[in-house]
GROMACS .gro file of C-alpha atoms in nm:
model
  146
    1MET     CA    1   0.000   0.000   0.000
    2VAL     CA    2   0.131   0.346  -0.094
    3GLN     CA    3   0.162   0.583   0.197
    4ARG     CA    4  -0.021   0.915   0.156
    5SER     CA    5   0.200   1.225   0.137
    6LYS     CA    6   0.183   1.489   0.407
    7ASN     CA    7  -0.064   1.771   0.359
    8LEU     CA    8   0.096   2.074   0.200
    9ASN     CA    9   0.178   2.327   0.471
   10ASP     CA   10   0.351   2.665   0.446
   11GLN     CA   11   0.699   2.509   0.480
   12LEU     CA   12   0.641   2.254   0.203
   13ILE     CA   13   0.484   2.518  -0.023
   14ARG     CA   14   0.789   2.742   0.033
   15GLU     CA   15   1.022   2.454  -0.060
   16ILE     CA   16   0.823   2.376  -0.375
   17VAL     CA   17   0.830   2.741  -0.477
   18GLU     CA   18   1.210   2.737  -0.424
   19ILE     CA   19   1.231   2.437  -0.659
   20LEU     CA   20   1.047   2.644  -0.919
   21ASP     CA   21   1.276   2.944  -0.862
   22GLY     CA   22   1.573   2.730  -0.961
   23TRP     CA   23   1.407   2.560  -1.257
   24SER     CA   24   1.608   2.599  -1.578
   25GLU     CA   25   1.473   2.336  -1.819
   26ASP     CA   26   1.139   2.284  -1.990
   27LEU     CA   27   0.876   2.323  -1.716
   28THR     CA   28   0.577   2.088  -1.697
   29TRP     CA   29   0.351   1.986  -1.411
   30ASP     CA   30   0.473   1.626  -1.447
   31GLY     CA   31   0.832   1.743  -1.425
   32LEU     CA   32   0.753   1.944  -1.114
   33VAL     CA   33   0.577   1.646  -0.953
   34GLU     CA   34   0.891   1.436  -1.016
   35ALA     CA   35   1.125   1.708  -0.884
   36VAL     CA   36   0.920   1.748  -0.566
   37ASP     CA   37   0.922   1.372  -0.516
   38ARG     CA   38   1.302   1.356  -0.560
   39ARG     CA   39   1.381   1.656  -0.338
   40LEU     CA   40   1.118   1.628  -0.065
   41GLY     CA   41   1.036   1.258  -0.075
   42GLN     CA   42   0.665   1.343  -0.107
   43ARG     CA   43   0.455   1.268  -0.415
   44TYR     CA   44   0.173   1.509  -0.495
   45THR     CA   45  -0.056   1.524  -0.794
   46ARG     CA   46  -0.064   1.814  -1.036
   47GLN     CA   47  -0.408   1.898  -0.900
   48ALA     CA   48  -0.282   1.910  -0.541
   49LEU     CA   49   0.003   2.143  -0.636
   50ASN     CA   50  -0.215   2.360  -0.861
   51LYS     CA   51  -0.469   2.406  -0.581
   52HIS     CA   52  -0.224   2.627  -0.385
   53GLU     CA   53  -0.213   2.982  -0.516
   54ARG     CA   54   0.156   3.044  -0.438
   55ILE     CA   55   0.263   2.730  -0.624
   56LYS     CA   56   0.032   2.800  -0.918
   57GLN     CA   57   0.155   3.159  -0.944
   58ALA     CA   58   0.522   3.059  -0.910
   59PHE     CA   59   0.473   2.794  -1.180
   60THR     CA   60   0.315   3.048  -1.415
   61VAL     CA   61   0.582   3.313  -1.353
   62ARG     CA   62   0.864   3.063  -1.407
   63LYS     CA   63   0.703   2.916  -1.719
   64MET     CA   64   0.668   3.265  -1.871
   65ALA     CA   65   1.028   3.354  -1.782
   66LEU     CA   66   1.164   3.038  -1.939
   67ALA     CA   67   0.949   3.085  -2.250
   68GLY     CA   68   1.085   3.438  -2.284
   69GLY     CA   69   1.444   3.317  -2.260
   70ARG     CA   70   1.497   3.463  -1.912
   71GLY     CA   71   1.629   3.233  -1.644
   72VAL     CA   72   1.810   3.005  -1.886
   73VAL     CA   73   2.168   2.983  -1.767
   74LYS     CA   74   2.446   2.933  -2.019
   75LYS     CA   75   2.687   2.653  -1.936
   76VAL     CA   76   3.048   2.763  -1.880
   77ALA     CA   77   3.363   2.561  -1.818
   78ASP     CA   78   3.459   2.730  -1.490
   79PRO     CA   79   3.265   2.557  -1.208
   80VAL     CA   80   3.290   2.857  -0.973
   81LEU     CA   81   3.152   3.088  -1.239
   82GLN     CA   82   2.878   2.833  -1.319
   83LEU     CA   83   2.773   2.827  -0.952
   84SER     CA   84   2.759   3.205  -0.950
   85LEU     CA   85   2.553   3.218  -1.269
   86ASP     CA   86   2.312   2.954  -1.134
   87ARG     CA   87   2.273   3.144  -0.807
   88LEU     CA   88   2.214   3.472  -0.990
   89ALA     CA   89   1.945   3.310  -1.208
   90ARG     CA   90   1.775   3.166  -0.896
   91VAL     CA   91   1.780   3.503  -0.716
   92GLU     CA   92   1.642   3.682  -1.022
   93ALA     CA   93   1.360   3.425  -1.050
   94GLU     CA   94   1.282   3.460  -0.680
   95ASN     CA   95   1.280   3.839  -0.712
   96GLU     CA   96   1.036   3.826  -1.005
   97ARG     CA   97   0.807   3.587  -0.816
   98LEU     CA   98   0.816   3.802  -0.502
   99LYS     CA   99   0.729   4.114  -0.704
  100ARG     CA  100   0.420   3.938  -0.839
  101GLU     CA  101   0.323   3.805  -0.495
  102ASN     CA  102   0.357   4.157  -0.352
  103ALA     CA  103   0.143   4.304  -0.630
  104ALA     CA  104  -0.126   4.041  -0.565
  105LEU     CA  105  -0.123   4.121  -0.192
  106LEU     CA  106  -0.154   4.494  -0.264
  107GLU     CA  107  -0.453   4.424  -0.492
  108GLN     CA  108  -0.609   4.214  -0.216
  109PHE     CA  109  -0.553   4.495   0.037
  110VAL     CA  110  -0.724   4.747  -0.192
  111ARG     CA  111  -1.016   4.507  -0.243
  112TRP     CA  112  -1.049   4.450   0.135
  113THR     CA  113  -1.032   4.823   0.205
  114TYR     CA  114  -1.303   4.894  -0.050
  115ASN     CA  115  -1.529   4.618   0.082
  116ALA     CA  116  -1.473   4.725   0.443
  117GLY     CA  117  -1.573   5.079   0.344
  118LEU     CA  118  -1.894   4.945   0.192
  119LYS     CA  119  -1.973   4.784   0.529
  120GLY     CA  120  -1.915   5.111   0.713
  121LEU     CA  121  -1.575   5.028   0.859
  122THR     CA  122  -1.338   5.323   0.866
  123LEU     CA  123  -0.961   5.318   0.838
  124ASP     CA  124  -0.945   5.420   1.205
  125VAL     CA  125  -1.134   5.104   1.302
  126LEU     CA  126  -0.927   4.887   1.068
  127ASN     CA  127  -0.602   5.028   1.208
  128LEU     CA  128  -0.685   4.960   1.574
  129PRO     CA  129  -0.406   4.761   1.740
  130LEU     CA  130  -0.459   4.396   1.816
  131PRO     CA  131  -0.560   4.318   2.175
  132ALA     CA  132  -0.286   4.206   2.411
  133VAL     CA  133  -0.254   3.833   2.453
  134ASN     CA  134  -0.386   3.717   2.791
  135ARG     CA  135  -0.153   3.431   2.868
  136GLY     CA  136  -0.324   3.372   3.204
  137GLN     CA  137  -0.622   3.211   3.030
  138SER     CA  138  -0.423   2.899   2.949
  139ASP     CA  139  -0.353   2.849   3.322
  140ARG     CA  140  -0.719   2.788   3.396
  141GLY     CA  141  -0.768   2.474   3.600
  142VAL     CA  142  -0.397   2.436   3.669
  143LYS     CA  143  -0.297   2.460   4.034
  144ARG     CA  144   0.031   2.637   4.090
  145VAL     CA  145   0.265   2.523   4.363
  146LYS     CA  146   0.410   2.810   4.564
   0.00000   0.00000   0.00000
């Protein structure tokens, strides 16, 4: 019987997105599924990966970059230079992905602000600080020895 892979959590999603940031060959969902299996030892379906917005967006951004010729690293004879070129390509891919994630979050913030205004919430109400955490509540029912 095949053991079920762990549910995708924030850490696993981050690692999968990092795999995509370093992708330099033809990108397909099947290829990504195989790469995730090799690197993380977890096998997910295309549908499971595609269901998570960060993975889907990172896949799309990387696919467009590779199709446009960006992110393809030329092979050079010097191994130190090759490592530097690979790292630079990975950082540039990560930067492009983070720019898009930031833009999406800003769009979401604008949408939330607009909808909150429709419901009569003001910016003053939205900017109220969070209440202090009352750590004493978790001590309920516990007798302390003095």
